[in-house]
């Protein structure tokens, strides 16, 4: 079962906001392709690889802070976390498959 099936309305809202932010960030022509690839790599890692890691990647942290309205300095690097998952899904969805071979 997908962890998002158990999310609250608030968690779904954070996912949606972070998805939008990730899509906009990835589609911005000023965003370096290496940075987009970094986020895609994070999104493709499984939670066993990520462990209990936190990420302080600035575009992701900014997206979660904006979505939650709370200052954050890091985000759990986990597909169970709506902010992390929303942002990386948004980046992946905004990126043409042929660009990064997804």
PDB file of C-alpha atoms in Angstrom:
ATOM      1  CA  UNK A   1       0.000   0.000   0.000  1.00  0.00           C
ATOM      2  CA  UNK A   2       1.229   3.494  -0.844  1.00  0.00           C
ATOM      3  CA  UNK A   3       2.087   5.598   2.217  1.00  0.00           C
ATOM      4  CA  UNK A   4       0.216   8.537   0.721  1.00  0.00           C
ATOM      5  CA  UNK A   5      -3.045   6.603   1.206  1.00  0.00           C
ATOM      6  CA  UNK A   6      -2.756   7.397   4.920  1.00  0.00           C
ATOM      7  CA  UNK A   7      -1.939  11.093   4.572  1.00  0.00           C
ATOM      8  CA  UNK A   8      -4.073  13.730   6.247  1.00  0.00           C
ATOM      9  CA  UNK A   9      -5.582  16.571   4.233  1.00  0.00           C
ATOM     10  CA  UNK A  10      -2.775  18.778   5.536  1.00  0.00           C
ATOM     11  CA  UNK A  11      -0.105  16.363   4.321  1.00  0.00           C
ATOM     12  CA  UNK A  12      -1.783  16.158   0.912  1.00  0.00           C
ATOM     13  CA  UNK A  13      -1.793  19.966   0.739  1.00  0.00           C
ATOM     14  CA  UNK A  14       1.947  20.038   1.520  1.00  0.00           C
ATOM     15  CA  UNK A  15       2.523  17.414  -1.190  1.00  0.00           C
ATOM     16  CA  UNK A  16       0.543  19.449  -3.727  1.00  0.00           C
ATOM     17  CA  UNK A  17       2.316  22.709  -2.884  1.00  0.00           C
ATOM     18  CA  UNK A  18       5.756  21.078  -2.992  1.00  0.00           C
ATOM     19  CA  UNK A  19       4.880  19.298  -6.252  1.00  0.00           C
ATOM     20  CA  UNK A  20       3.984  22.646  -7.800  1.00  0.00           C
ATOM     21  CA  UNK A  21       7.184  24.236  -6.453  1.00  0.00           C
ATOM     22  CA  UNK A  22       9.314  21.353  -7.749  1.00  0.00           C
ATOM     23  CA  UNK A  23       7.709  21.557 -11.180  1.00  0.00           C
ATOM     24  CA  UNK A  24       8.260  25.302 -11.398  1.00  0.00           C
ATOM     25  CA  UNK A  25      11.842  25.014 -10.149  1.00  0.00           C
ATOM     26  CA  UNK A  26      12.720  22.264 -12.647  1.00  0.00           C
ATOM     27  CA  UNK A  27      11.081  24.149 -15.523  1.00  0.00           C
ATOM     28  CA  UNK A  28      12.960  27.380 -14.733  1.00  0.00           C
ATOM     29  CA  UNK A  29      15.618  27.881 -17.432  1.00  0.00           C
ATOM     30  CA  UNK A  30      17.953  29.349 -14.774  1.00  0.00           C
ATOM     31  CA  UNK A  31      17.971  26.093 -12.802  1.00  0.00           C
ATOM     32  CA  UNK A  32      21.200  24.204 -13.620  1.00  0.00           C
ATOM     33  CA  UNK A  33      20.626  20.762 -15.136  1.00  0.00           C
ATOM     34  CA  UNK A  34      23.054  19.271 -12.593  1.00  0.00           C
ATOM     35  CA  UNK A  35      20.765  20.478  -9.794  1.00  0.00           C
ATOM     36  CA  UNK A  36      17.711  18.960 -11.474  1.00  0.00           C
ATOM     37  CA  UNK A  37      19.597  15.682 -11.900  1.00  0.00           C
ATOM     38  CA  UNK A  38      20.573  15.755  -8.208  1.00  0.00           C
ATOM     39  CA  UNK A  39      16.910  15.964  -7.175  1.00  0.00           C
ATOM     40  CA  UNK A  40      15.925  13.245  -9.640  1.00  0.00           C
ATOM     41  CA  UNK A  41      18.635  11.012  -8.166  1.00  0.00           C
ATOM     42  CA  UNK A  42      17.297  11.704  -4.667  1.00  0.00           C
ATOM     43  CA  UNK A  43      13.808  10.794  -5.838  1.00  0.00           C
ATOM     44  CA  UNK A  44      14.978   7.542  -7.398  1.00  0.00           C
ATOM     45  CA  UNK A  45      16.783   6.374  -4.269  1.00  0.00           C
ATOM     46  CA  UNK A  46      14.742   3.995  -2.187  1.00  0.00           C
ATOM     47  CA  UNK A  47      14.067   4.713   1.455  1.00  0.00           C
ATOM     48  CA  UNK A  48      16.406   1.900   2.542  1.00  0.00           C
ATOM     49  CA  UNK A  49      19.258   3.726   0.808  1.00  0.00           C
ATOM     50  CA  UNK A  50      18.242   7.076   2.243  1.00  0.00           C
ATOM     51  CA  UNK A  51      17.823   5.686   5.747  1.00  0.00           C
ATOM     52  CA  UNK A  52      16.905   8.327   8.287  1.00  0.00           C
ATOM     53  CA  UNK A  53      18.680  11.017   6.303  1.00  0.00           C
ATOM     54  CA  UNK A  54      17.632  14.627   6.244  1.00  0.00           C
ATOM     55  CA  UNK A  55      18.378  16.908   3.345  1.00  0.00           C
ATOM     56  CA  UNK A  56      19.026  20.616   3.514  1.00  0.00           C
ATOM     57  CA  UNK A  57      18.882  21.111  -0.247  1.00  0.00           C
ATOM     58  CA  UNK A  58      17.816  24.791  -0.506  1.00  0.00           C
ATOM     59  CA  UNK A  59      15.075  24.591  -3.201  1.00  0.00           C
ATOM     60  CA  UNK A  60      13.428  21.677  -1.372  1.00  0.00           C
ATOM     61  CA  UNK A  61      13.705  23.301   2.057  1.00  0.00           C
ATOM     62  CA  UNK A  62      12.285  26.555   0.638  1.00  0.00           C
ATOM     63  CA  UNK A  63       9.359  24.687  -0.941  1.00  0.00           C
ATOM     64  CA  UNK A  64       8.505  22.912   2.321  1.00  0.00           C
ATOM     65  CA  UNK A  65       8.833  26.138   4.330  1.00  0.00           C
ATOM     66  CA  UNK A  66       6.494  27.904   1.931  1.00  0.00           C
ATOM     67  CA  UNK A  67       4.012  25.008   1.885  1.00  0.00           C
ATOM     68  CA  UNK A  68       3.891  24.654   5.666  1.00  0.00           C
ATOM     69  CA  UNK A  69       4.304  28.306   6.593  1.00  0.00           C
ATOM     70  CA  UNK A  70       6.952  27.245   9.092  1.00  0.00           C
ATOM     71  CA  UNK A  71      10.711  27.808   9.053  1.00  0.00           C
ATOM     72  CA  UNK A  72      12.527  24.558   8.321  1.00  0.00           C
ATOM     73  CA  UNK A  73      16.240  23.861   7.961  1.00  0.00           C
ATOM     74  CA  UNK A  74      16.017  20.315   6.647  1.00  0.00           C
ATOM     75  CA  UNK A  75      13.491  17.838   5.273  1.00  0.00           C
ATOM     76  CA  UNK A  76      13.334  14.067   5.854  1.00  0.00           C
ATOM     77  CA  UNK A  77      14.703  12.361   2.748  1.00  0.00           C
ATOM     78  CA  UNK A  78      11.854   9.882   2.603  1.00  0.00           C
ATOM     79  CA  UNK A  79       9.111   9.047   0.145  1.00  0.00           C
ATOM     80  CA  UNK A  80       6.803   8.914   3.184  1.00  0.00           C
ATOM     81  CA  UNK A  81       7.379  12.638   3.733  1.00  0.00           C
ATOM     82  CA  UNK A  82       4.862  14.687   1.716  1.00  0.00           C
ATOM     83  CA  UNK A  83       7.230  17.643   1.222  1.00  0.00           C
ATOM     84  CA  UNK A  84      10.131  15.545  -0.059  1.00  0.00           C
ATOM     85  CA  UNK A  85       7.952  13.341  -2.196  1.00  0.00           C
ATOM     86  CA  UNK A  86       5.951  16.231  -3.616  1.00  0.00           C
ATOM     87  CA  UNK A  87       9.047  18.167  -4.613  1.00  0.00           C
ATOM     88  CA  UNK A  88      10.878  15.258  -6.262  1.00  0.00           C
ATOM     89  CA  UNK A  89       7.694  14.095  -8.024  1.00  0.00           C
ATOM     90  CA  UNK A  90       7.163  17.631  -9.301  1.00  0.00           C
ATOM     91  CA  UNK A  91      10.722  17.823 -10.615  1.00  0.00           C
ATOM     92  CA  UNK A  92      10.400  14.450 -12.310  1.00  0.00           C
ATOM     93  CA  UNK A  93       7.017  15.305 -13.816  1.00  0.00           C
ATOM     94  CA  UNK A  94       8.322  18.614 -15.194  1.00  0.00           C
ATOM     95  CA  UNK A  95      11.399  17.058 -16.754  1.00  0.00           C
ATOM     96  CA  UNK A  96      11.235  15.609 -20.228  1.00  0.00           C
ATOM     97  CA  UNK A  97      12.053  11.915 -20.188  1.00  0.00           C
ATOM     98  CA  UNK A  98      14.527  12.204 -23.003  1.00  0.00           C
ATOM     99  CA  UNK A  99      16.517  14.841 -21.120  1.00  0.00           C
ATOM    100  CA  UNK A 100      17.514  12.615 -18.226  1.00  0.00           C
ATOM    101  CA  UNK A 101      16.673   9.175 -19.538  1.00  0.00           C
ATOM    102  CA  UNK A 102      13.907   8.524 -17.027  1.00  0.00           C
TER     103      UNK A 102
END
